[in-house]
Amino acid sequence: MKRKKVLSCMMAAILAAGMLAGCGGKKESDSGKDKLTFWFPAYAATDAETTDEEFWDEALADFEKEYDCEVKVEIIPWDNYEEKYLTGVNSKSGPDVGYLYMEMFYDYIDMGAIVDIDSYFSDEEKDNYLYYDLGNIMGKQYALPVVVGNPRILVANMDVLNQAGIDKVPETWDELLSTCAAIKEKVPDVVPIMQEWGSSHYGALNENYWPVFWSDGGEIVDEDGNLTIDTEEGLSATNKIKALLDEGYLPESCTSNDSALDSFKTGEAAMIYCASSNALQATDINWDYSSVVAGNESGKTFVAADSLVLFNSCENKDLAAKLMKYVTSADVMKAFHEQVSEQPPITKDDSYTGNERFDTLFSEENEGFQSLPVFKGAASMYDTLYKNLQSMMAGEMTPEEVLKNTTEYYNTNLK
């Protein structure tokens, strides 16, 4: 997914203008039926038998018949995704139901552009969703998670671990350290663990940092949106990352590495954190994985939680909420997952149809999945933190300075 960063001040100005002008109006088809506009991103592979538009037109045909309405589907390319939404919300061309990722939420919530959907769902319906709670943002249910996947997992080359006398993938930080030490001693030509601190995008934090940070009890922000990384828990996690380098478990080459996966696929590295779907690319490696690595607290790891939202400009919110339920129903999602593959179920009445290696990952090991919080200036904070951590790995900053400087920059320039 290609995700561009848009300046919050520009977004706020555009949204404010749209809210003042009145972004919406009653939407009817030429036949006089209620009409909903549904925006969804492009997911179909270039060699897929059907296009995204064809898939959704067919999938929503029964909904249109049942509720005597029309649903206009528009597939939004990733290349100009955020810009398209900005323009749409500022005009009558915006969607009734759309698809946002977490980095987009704050400004839309701040301007009152999206609806708290909790009242539209019964307790029984809520209970059927596996990740309903991930849609609770800033104290309200602004999102209905629809694509929840690619948890970051610890993947290990079992042939290397076996050579080092280790028979399972580490499940705690102490086990990770002892495994690294054994590999360094007994299989010295293989790097114990690799991280990609040479990446240009802060998204690398999802593998390199957040699983350790959260598993040590760290919280990125508190309930009031205050940045809370500069804490005892945050320092513990940051020290752990630095210690991997200092102990020689993580090579100095990590500061220029922009693909830990490549290092794993070639056998250079014994262990990496990576997205679950990426692990499947290591076809020549005998690998196994651990879903979480427990630190000072229960193990947690990053998972994407892209969601459907109901826009405030929608004239028929009851019908739009029904559309959200229909799109996320087991029957529609099963067909969608066959279209895009390797996407886990989002409801209890659906079943996993992806790679069998991850069956239990999504059905039994998902309690530790956690998505990024929504708060003002999040993308810029992540970028600042990542650059400071890169400086730490290059020996230019201490763990204490990373957390202190990032917090001071955020409070002064972003909050």
Tab-separated table of C-alpha atoms in Angstrom:
chain	number	residue	atom	x	y	z
A	1	MET	CA	0.000	0.000	0.000
A	2	LYS	CA	1.358	3.333	-0.970
A	3	ARG	CA	0.662	5.908	1.707
A	4	LYS	CA	1.529	9.567	1.236
A	5	LYS	CA	1.956	11.972	4.130
A	6	VAL	CA	-0.183	15.124	3.912
A	7	LEU	CA	0.456	18.198	6.049
A	8	SER	CA	-2.122	18.416	8.817
A	9	CYS	CA	-2.498	22.164	8.488
A	10	MET	CA	-3.390	21.874	4.806
A	11	MET	CA	-5.829	19.088	5.539
A	12	ALA	CA	-7.498	20.982	8.358
A	13	ALA	CA	-7.954	24.049	6.162
A	14	ILE	CA	-9.498	22.059	3.341
A	15	LEU	CA	-11.770	20.109	5.670
A	16	ALA	CA	-12.873	23.285	7.444
A	17	ALA	CA	-13.817	24.873	4.141
A	18	GLY	CA	-15.774	21.788	3.184
A	19	MET	CA	-17.655	21.647	6.479
A	20	LEU	CA	-18.621	25.316	6.153
A	21	ALA	CA	-19.770	24.811	2.594
A	22	GLY	CA	-21.779	21.717	3.477
A	23	CYS	CA	-20.189	18.567	2.097
A	24	GLY	CA	-23.078	16.352	1.162
A	25	GLY	CA	-26.660	16.411	0.085
A	26	LYS	CA	-29.344	13.873	-0.644
A	27	LYS	CA	-28.136	11.264	-3.078
A	28	GLU	CA	-30.694	9.623	-5.357
A	29	SER	CA	-30.281	7.549	-8.474
A	30	ASP	CA	-32.035	8.403	-11.734
A	31	SER	CA	-34.705	5.874	-10.748
A	32	GLY	CA	-35.415	7.713	-7.504
A	33	LYS	CA	-33.889	4.977	-5.343
A	34	ASP	CA	-31.616	5.803	-2.444
A	35	LYS	CA	-28.028	5.872	-3.628
A	36	LEU	CA	-24.898	5.171	-1.617
A	37	THR	CA	-21.353	5.874	-2.728
A	38	PHE	CA	-18.754	3.339	-1.622
A	39	TRP	CA	-15.028	4.030	-1.936
A	40	PHE	CA	-12.541	1.192	-1.637
A	41	PRO	CA	-8.845	0.944	-2.544
A	42	ALA	CA	-7.388	-1.157	-5.343
A	43	TYR	CA	-6.539	-4.673	-4.204
A	44	ALA	CA	-6.838	-6.930	-7.243
A	45	ALA	CA	-3.589	-8.260	-8.667
A	46	THR	CA	-2.727	-7.151	-12.185
A	47	ASP	CA	-3.322	-10.694	-13.442
A	48	ALA	CA	-6.599	-11.198	-11.528
A	49	GLU	CA	-9.529	-12.620	-13.467
A	50	THR	CA	-11.830	-9.813	-12.314
A	51	THR	CA	-11.187	-6.158	-11.575
A	52	ASP	CA	-11.984	-4.560	-8.221
A	53	GLU	CA	-14.979	-2.775	-9.751
A	54	GLU	CA	-16.347	-6.008	-11.196
A	55	PHE	CA	-15.879	-7.821	-7.904
A	56	TRP	CA	-17.721	-5.228	-5.817
A	57	ASP	CA	-20.481	-4.688	-8.366
A	58	GLU	CA	-21.229	-8.400	-8.241
A	59	ALA	CA	-20.761	-8.678	-4.469
A	60	LEU	CA	-23.170	-5.809	-3.744
A	61	ALA	CA	-25.894	-6.831	-6.211
A	62	ASP	CA	-27.895	-8.713	-3.558
A	63	PHE	CA	-27.627	-5.772	-1.162
A	64	GLU	CA	-29.019	-3.418	-3.782
A	65	LYS	CA	-31.894	-5.808	-4.442
A	66	GLU	CA	-32.691	-6.377	-0.750
A	67	TYR	CA	-32.783	-2.682	0.144
A	68	ASP	CA	-34.038	-1.383	-3.231
A	69	CYS	CA	-31.099	0.970	-3.552
A	70	GLU	CA	-28.090	1.618	-5.735
A	71	VAL	CA	-24.463	1.513	-4.617
A	72	LYS	CA	-21.941	3.398	-6.699
A	73	VAL	CA	-18.543	1.772	-6.250
A	74	GLU	CA	-15.412	3.797	-6.869
A	75	ILE	CA	-11.977	2.192	-6.618
A	76	ILE	CA	-9.410	4.713	-5.394
A	77	PRO	CA	-5.794	4.202	-6.561
A	78	TRP	CA	-3.171	4.174	-3.824
A	79	ASP	CA	-1.063	6.765	-5.660
A	80	ASN	CA	-3.365	9.670	-4.763
A	81	TYR	CA	-5.430	8.091	-2.014
A	82	GLU	CA	-5.266	10.799	0.657
A	83	GLU	CA	-5.633	13.623	-1.882
A	84	LYS	CA	-8.745	11.995	-3.355
A	85	TYR	CA	-10.377	11.816	0.060
A	86	LEU	CA	-9.488	15.428	0.828
A	87	THR	CA	-11.159	16.556	-2.368
A	88	GLY	CA	-14.155	14.298	-1.883
A	89	VAL	CA	-14.895	15.331	1.703
A	90	ASN	CA	-14.683	18.964	0.596
A	91	SER	CA	-17.357	18.463	-2.071
A	92	LYS	CA	-20.487	16.546	-2.907
A	93	SER	CA	-18.377	13.912	-4.653
A	94	GLY	CA	-17.214	12.247	-1.424
A	95	PRO	CA	-18.262	8.778	-0.272
A	96	ASP	CA	-20.957	7.743	2.161
A	97	VAL	CA	-18.890	4.750	3.212
A	98	GLY	CA	-15.125	4.791	2.730
A	99	TYR	CA	-11.920	3.027	3.675
A	100	LEU	CA	-9.275	4.718	5.821
A	101	TYR	CA	-5.992	3.584	7.301
A	102	MET	CA	-4.965	4.710	10.774
A	103	GLU	CA	-2.651	7.536	9.707
A	104	MET	CA	-5.636	9.259	8.056
A	105	PHE	CA	-8.085	9.285	10.964
A	106	TYR	CA	-7.123	12.161	13.237
A	107	ASP	CA	-7.957	15.105	10.996
A	108	TYR	CA	-11.288	13.635	9.863
A	109	ILE	CA	-12.275	13.006	13.482
A	110	ASP	CA	-11.078	16.445	14.530
A	111	MET	CA	-13.297	18.116	11.934
A	112	GLY	CA	-16.332	15.947	12.679
A	113	ALA	CA	-16.301	14.389	9.218
A	114	ILE	CA	-16.903	10.769	10.298
A	115	VAL	CA	-19.530	9.170	12.528
A	116	ASP	CA	-19.355	7.144	15.740
A	117	ILE	CA	-20.997	3.956	14.441
A	118	ASP	CA	-21.371	2.065	17.722
A	119	SER	CA	-25.129	2.682	18.066
A	120	TYR	CA	-25.777	1.061	14.682
A	121	PHE	CA	-24.465	-2.332	15.874
A	122	SER	CA	-26.148	-4.705	18.312
A	123	ASP	CA	-24.163	-6.400	21.079
A	124	GLU	CA	-24.484	-9.675	19.183
A	125	GLU	CA	-23.100	-8.112	16.004
A	126	LYS	CA	-20.215	-6.517	17.885
A	127	ASP	CA	-19.339	-9.821	19.511
A	128	ASN	CA	-19.119	-11.529	16.119
A	129	TYR	CA	-16.361	-9.174	14.968
A	130	LEU	CA	-12.905	-10.423	15.942
A	131	TYR	CA	-11.315	-6.968	15.847
A	132	TYR	CA	-14.193	-4.616	16.633
A	133	ASP	CA	-12.209	-3.044	19.492
A	134	LEU	CA	-9.437	-1.999	17.102
A	135	GLY	CA	-11.954	0.430	15.611
A	136	ASN	CA	-12.363	2.263	18.922
A	137	ILE	CA	-10.389	5.440	18.330
A	138	MET	CA	-10.055	8.317	20.763
A	139	GLY	CA	-12.841	6.833	22.870
A	140	LYS	CA	-15.409	6.339	20.095
A	141	GLN	CA	-16.163	3.663	17.493
A	142	TYR	CA	-15.193	5.600	14.400
A	143	ALA	CA	-13.993	2.553	12.470
A	144	LEU	CA	-15.084	-0.937	11.486
A	145	PRO	CA	-11.907	-2.946	10.775
A	146	VAL	CA	-12.194	-4.686	7.418
A	147	VAL	CA	-8.620	-5.551	6.404
A	148	VAL	CA	-6.799	-6.744	9.503
A	149	GLY	CA	-3.634	-8.566	8.691
A	150	ASN	CA	0.090	-8.804	8.230
A	151	PRO	CA	0.952	-9.025	11.924
A	152	ARG	CA	4.677	-8.677	12.523
A	153	ILE	CA	6.048	-12.022	13.649
A	154	LEU	CA	9.470	-13.312	14.652
A	155	VAL	CA	10.586	-15.682	11.898
A	156	ALA	CA	13.517	-18.053	12.408
A	157	ASN	CA	15.634	-20.294	10.173
A	158	MET	CA	15.199	-23.582	12.011
A	159	ASP	CA	18.213	-25.224	10.359
A	160	VAL	CA	20.431	-22.511	11.852
A	161	LEU	CA	18.703	-22.666	15.236
A	162	ASN	CA	19.100	-26.443	15.304
A	163	GLN	CA	22.807	-26.112	14.550
A	164	ALA	CA	23.016	-23.817	17.570
A	165	GLY	CA	21.216	-26.386	19.738
A	166	ILE	CA	17.875	-24.516	19.772
A	167	ASP	CA	14.711	-26.412	18.894
A	168	LYS	CA	12.027	-23.685	18.906
A	169	VAL	CA	11.515	-20.057	17.998
A	170	PRO	CA	11.979	-17.705	20.984
A	171	GLU	CA	8.796	-16.650	22.774
A	172	THR	CA	10.348	-14.334	25.390
A	173	TRP	CA	13.066	-11.711	25.238
A	174	ASP	CA	15.369	-13.822	27.418
A	175	GLU	CA	14.931	-16.729	25.000
A	176	LEU	CA	15.685	-14.399	22.096
A	177	LEU	CA	18.939	-13.265	23.716
A	178	SER	CA	20.057	-16.806	24.571
A	179	THR	CA	19.251	-17.942	21.028
A	180	CYS	CA	21.264	-15.050	19.585
A	181	ALA	CA	24.196	-15.926	21.864
A	182	ALA	CA	24.091	-19.584	20.819
A	183	ILE	CA	24.027	-18.708	17.120
A	184	LYS	CA	26.881	-16.234	17.502
A	185	GLU	CA	28.982	-18.913	19.205
A	186	LYS	CA	28.078	-22.036	17.232
A	187	VAL	CA	27.101	-20.693	13.791
A	188	PRO	CA	29.387	-17.643	13.525
A	189	ASP	CA	28.950	-17.219	9.767
A	190	VAL	CA	25.245	-16.383	10.229
A	191	VAL	CA	23.936	-13.126	11.705
A	192	PRO	CA	21.731	-13.960	14.720
A	193	ILE	CA	19.105	-11.307	13.947
A	194	MET	CA	18.671	-8.578	11.333
A	195	GLN	CA	16.706	-5.339	11.345
A	196	GLU	CA	16.437	-2.783	8.571
A	197	TRP	CA	17.597	0.482	10.073
A	198	GLY	CA	18.602	1.672	6.615
A	199	SER	CA	15.016	2.004	5.422
A	200	SER	CA	13.906	5.504	4.451
A	201	HIS	CA	10.397	5.197	5.913
A	202	TYR	CA	9.234	5.125	9.517
A	203	GLY	CA	7.048	2.119	8.688
A	204	ALA	CA	10.116	0.049	9.631
A	205	LEU	CA	9.187	0.788	13.262
A	206	ASN	CA	6.388	-1.743	12.875
A	207	GLU	CA	9.008	-4.480	12.713
A	208	ASN	CA	11.979	-2.983	14.507
A	209	TYR	CA	10.517	-1.208	17.484
A	210	TRP	CA	6.808	-1.334	18.341
A	211	PRO	CA	6.629	-5.087	19.141
A	212	VAL	CA	9.433	-4.647	21.704
A	213	PHE	CA	8.058	-1.324	22.982
A	214	TRP	CA	4.522	-2.643	23.526
A	215	SER	CA	5.723	-5.933	25.000
A	216	ASP	CA	7.627	-3.976	27.637
A	217	GLY	CA	4.414	-2.175	28.605
A	218	GLY	CA	5.034	1.016	26.617
A	219	GLU	CA	2.177	3.199	25.402
A	220	ILE	CA	2.646	5.716	22.596
A	221	VAL	CA	0.042	8.190	23.881
A	222	ASP	CA	-2.251	8.396	26.891
A	223	GLU	CA	-6.040	8.804	26.836
A	224	ASP	CA	-5.680	12.553	26.390
A	225	GLY	CA	-3.362	12.246	23.401
A	226	ASN	CA	-0.184	13.153	25.278
A	227	LEU	CA	2.979	11.488	23.984
A	228	THR	CA	4.176	8.922	26.543
A	229	ILE	CA	7.185	7.232	24.975
A	230	ASP	CA	9.712	8.815	27.371
A	231	THR	CA	8.984	6.461	30.256
A	232	GLU	CA	10.663	3.643	32.112
A	233	GLU	CA	8.952	1.157	29.788
A	234	GLY	CA	9.993	3.075	26.687
A	235	LEU	CA	13.582	3.284	27.862
A	236	SER	CA	13.643	-0.446	28.647
A	237	ALA	CA	12.563	-1.277	25.089
A	238	THR	CA	14.977	1.205	23.503
A	239	ASN	CA	17.855	-0.152	25.558
A	240	LYS	CA	16.995	-3.661	24.391
A	241	ILE	CA	17.274	-2.667	20.729
A	242	LYS	CA	20.571	-0.908	21.364
A	243	ALA	CA	21.869	-3.939	23.303
A	244	LEU	CA	21.280	-6.214	20.295
A	245	LEU	CA	23.772	-4.058	18.399
A	246	ASP	CA	26.195	-3.678	21.291
A	247	GLU	CA	26.324	-7.442	21.881
A	248	GLY	CA	27.015	-8.128	18.218
A	249	TYR	CA	23.760	-10.016	17.706
A	250	LEU	CA	22.599	-7.322	15.326
A	251	PRO	CA	25.355	-6.426	12.835
A	252	GLU	CA	26.550	-2.894	12.189
A	253	SER	CA	25.413	-3.385	8.584
A	254	CYS	CA	21.821	-3.014	9.839
A	255	THR	CA	22.228	0.765	9.600
A	256	SER	CA	22.431	0.494	5.817
A	257	ASN	CA	20.103	-2.481	5.403
A	258	ASP	CA	16.741	-1.640	3.827
A	259	SER	CA	15.435	-5.210	3.560
A	260	ALA	CA	15.818	-7.598	6.465
A	261	LEU	CA	13.718	-10.053	4.478
A	262	ASP	CA	16.395	-10.301	1.782
A	263	SER	CA	18.978	-11.076	4.452
A	264	PHE	CA	16.761	-13.865	5.758
A	265	LYS	CA	15.927	-15.314	2.338
A	266	THR	CA	19.617	-15.622	1.434
A	267	GLY	CA	20.480	-17.313	4.733
A	268	GLU	CA	22.585	-14.383	5.956
A	269	ALA	CA	20.357	-13.803	8.991
A	270	ALA	CA	18.874	-16.436	11.303
A	271	MET	CA	15.942	-14.372	12.597
A	272	ILE	CA	13.925	-11.321	11.584
A	273	TYR	CA	10.687	-9.606	12.454
A	274	CYS	CA	8.549	-9.298	9.329
A	275	ALA	CA	4.979	-9.161	8.057
A	276	SER	CA	3.364	-12.593	7.986
A	277	SER	CA	2.761	-12.447	4.232
A	278	ASN	CA	6.415	-11.591	3.604
A	279	ALA	CA	7.577	-14.669	5.496
A	280	LEU	CA	5.963	-16.797	2.800
A	281	GLN	CA	8.499	-15.424	0.322
A	282	ALA	CA	11.302	-17.345	2.072
A	283	THR	CA	10.554	-20.467	0.061
A	284	ASP	CA	14.100	-21.854	0.253
A	285	ILE	CA	14.352	-21.567	4.039
A	286	ASN	CA	13.105	-24.071	6.619
A	287	TRP	CA	11.429	-21.508	8.849
A	288	ASP	CA	9.060	-21.332	11.754
A	289	TYR	CA	7.696	-18.349	13.660
A	290	SER	CA	6.584	-16.960	16.997
A	291	SER	CA	3.536	-14.702	16.933
A	292	VAL	CA	4.727	-12.558	19.856
A	293	VAL	CA	7.866	-12.263	21.969
A	294	ALA	CA	6.978	-11.420	25.551
A	295	GLY	CA	9.000	-8.723	27.256
A	296	ASN	CA	8.335	-7.299	30.702
A	297	GLU	CA	4.607	-7.539	29.904
A	298	SER	CA	2.551	-9.865	27.718
A	299	GLY	CA	3.794	-10.087	24.170
A	300	LYS	CA	2.246	-7.716	21.633
A	301	THR	CA	2.887	-7.009	17.988
A	302	PHE	CA	1.806	-4.627	15.251
A	303	VAL	CA	-1.096	-5.488	12.961
A	304	ALA	CA	-2.644	-3.382	10.217
A	305	ALA	CA	-6.288	-2.478	10.891
A	306	ASP	CA	-7.614	-0.619	7.857
A	307	SER	CA	-11.276	0.181	8.351
A	308	LEU	CA	-14.607	1.185	6.889
A	309	VAL	CA	-15.969	4.538	8.037
A	310	LEU	CA	-19.333	6.270	7.769
A	311	PHE	CA	-19.057	9.880	6.650
A	312	ASN	CA	-21.162	12.530	8.354
A	313	SER	CA	-22.279	13.920	5.000
A	314	CYS	CA	-24.206	10.706	4.294
A	315	GLU	CA	-27.943	11.381	4.000
A	316	ASN	CA	-29.098	7.842	4.867
A	317	LYS	CA	-26.814	6.698	7.678
A	318	ASP	CA	-29.009	3.730	8.607
A	319	LEU	CA	-28.699	2.315	5.102
A	320	ALA	CA	-24.976	3.076	5.013
A	321	ALA	CA	-24.460	1.200	8.294
A	322	LYS	CA	-26.268	-1.772	6.760
A	323	LEU	CA	-23.865	-1.553	3.821
A	324	MET	CA	-20.895	-1.667	6.214
A	325	LYS	CA	-22.321	-4.796	7.845
A	326	TYR	CA	-22.969	-6.400	4.477
A	327	VAL	CA	-19.471	-5.689	3.153
A	328	THR	CA	-17.927	-7.210	6.292
A	329	SER	CA	-20.239	-10.235	6.350
A	330	ALA	CA	-18.710	-13.712	6.169
A	331	ASP	CA	-20.022	-14.409	2.663
A	332	VAL	CA	-18.679	-11.205	1.121
A	333	MET	CA	-15.382	-11.345	2.983
A	334	LYS	CA	-14.832	-14.969	2.001
A	335	ALA	CA	-15.150	-13.982	-1.648
A	336	PHE	CA	-12.929	-10.938	-1.091
A	337	HIS	CA	-10.222	-13.043	0.548
A	338	GLU	CA	-10.275	-15.409	-2.400
A	339	GLN	CA	-9.766	-12.338	-4.599
A	340	VAL	CA	-6.765	-10.925	-2.726
A	341	SER	CA	-5.498	-14.003	-0.785
A	342	GLU	CA	-3.718	-14.195	2.582
A	343	GLN	CA	-6.251	-11.993	4.358
A	344	PRO	CA	-7.529	-13.410	7.666
A	345	PRO	CA	-11.221	-13.544	8.641
A	346	ILE	CA	-12.614	-10.583	10.559
A	347	THR	CA	-15.685	-12.319	12.014
A	348	LYS	CA	-16.205	-15.421	14.121
A	349	ASP	CA	-18.611	-16.947	11.603
A	350	ASP	CA	-15.964	-16.890	8.854
A	351	SER	CA	-13.024	-19.252	8.414
A	352	TYR	CA	-9.406	-18.756	7.403
A	353	THR	CA	-8.642	-19.716	3.804
A	354	GLY	CA	-5.055	-18.488	3.497
A	355	ASN	CA	-1.798	-20.337	3.955
A	356	GLU	CA	-2.315	-23.134	6.472
A	357	ARG	CA	0.863	-22.169	8.321
A	358	PHE	CA	-0.966	-19.158	9.705
A	359	ASP	CA	-4.252	-20.818	10.608
A	360	THR	CA	-3.599	-20.704	14.364
A	361	LEU	CA	-1.940	-17.279	14.093
A	362	PHE	CA	-5.260	-15.696	13.211
A	363	SER	CA	-7.602	-18.044	15.045
A	364	GLU	CA	-5.799	-18.590	18.364
A	365	GLU	CA	-2.810	-16.244	18.658
A	366	ASN	CA	-4.381	-12.893	17.834
A	367	GLU	CA	-4.853	-11.539	21.358
A	368	GLY	CA	-1.502	-9.761	21.138
A	369	PHE	CA	-2.333	-7.913	17.903
A	370	GLN	CA	-2.243	-4.136	18.291
A	371	SER	CA	-2.655	-1.309	15.795
A	372	LEU	CA	-1.172	2.172	15.962
A	373	PRO	CA	-3.079	4.801	17.968
A	374	VAL	CA	-4.621	7.868	16.394
A	375	PHE	CA	-3.401	11.257	17.602
A	376	LYS	CA	-2.440	14.659	16.262
A	377	GLY	CA	0.806	14.761	14.297
A	378	ALA	CA	1.272	10.990	14.482
A	379	ALA	CA	3.040	10.562	11.146
A	380	SER	CA	5.515	13.361	11.872
A	381	MET	CA	6.199	11.980	15.342
A	382	TYR	CA	6.874	8.508	13.937
A	383	ASP	CA	9.221	10.003	11.379
A	384	THR	CA	11.108	11.962	14.056
A	385	LEU	CA	11.355	8.962	16.378
A	386	TYR	CA	12.589	6.725	13.582
A	387	LYS	CA	15.301	9.162	12.529
A	388	ASN	CA	16.435	9.542	16.137
A	389	LEU	CA	16.573	5.770	16.547
A	390	GLN	CA	18.640	5.564	13.360
A	391	SER	CA	21.028	8.066	14.924
A	392	MET	CA	21.194	5.886	18.030
A	393	MET	CA	22.059	2.825	15.970
A	394	ALA	CA	24.797	4.883	14.302
A	395	GLY	CA	26.240	5.757	17.720
A	396	GLU	CA	25.206	9.400	17.601
A	397	MET	CA	22.508	9.411	20.308
A	398	THR	CA	21.797	7.537	23.523
A	399	PRO	CA	18.477	5.756	24.185
A	400	GLU	CA	17.635	8.449	26.729
A	401	GLU	CA	18.280	11.195	24.183
A	402	VAL	CA	16.134	9.472	21.567
A	403	LEU	CA	13.059	9.489	23.777
A	404	LYS	CA	13.649	12.892	25.345
A	405	ASN	CA	14.434	14.686	22.084
A	406	THR	CA	11.508	13.109	20.256
A	407	THR	CA	9.105	14.084	23.022
A	408	GLU	CA	10.409	17.651	23.185
A	409	TYR	CA	10.160	18.026	19.406
A	410	TYR	CA	6.623	16.673	19.395
A	411	ASN	CA	5.414	18.893	22.246
A	412	THR	CA	7.020	21.991	20.728
A	413	ASN	CA	6.282	21.547	17.032
A	414	LEU	CA	3.526	18.997	16.515
A	415	LYS	CA	1.128	18.839	19.446
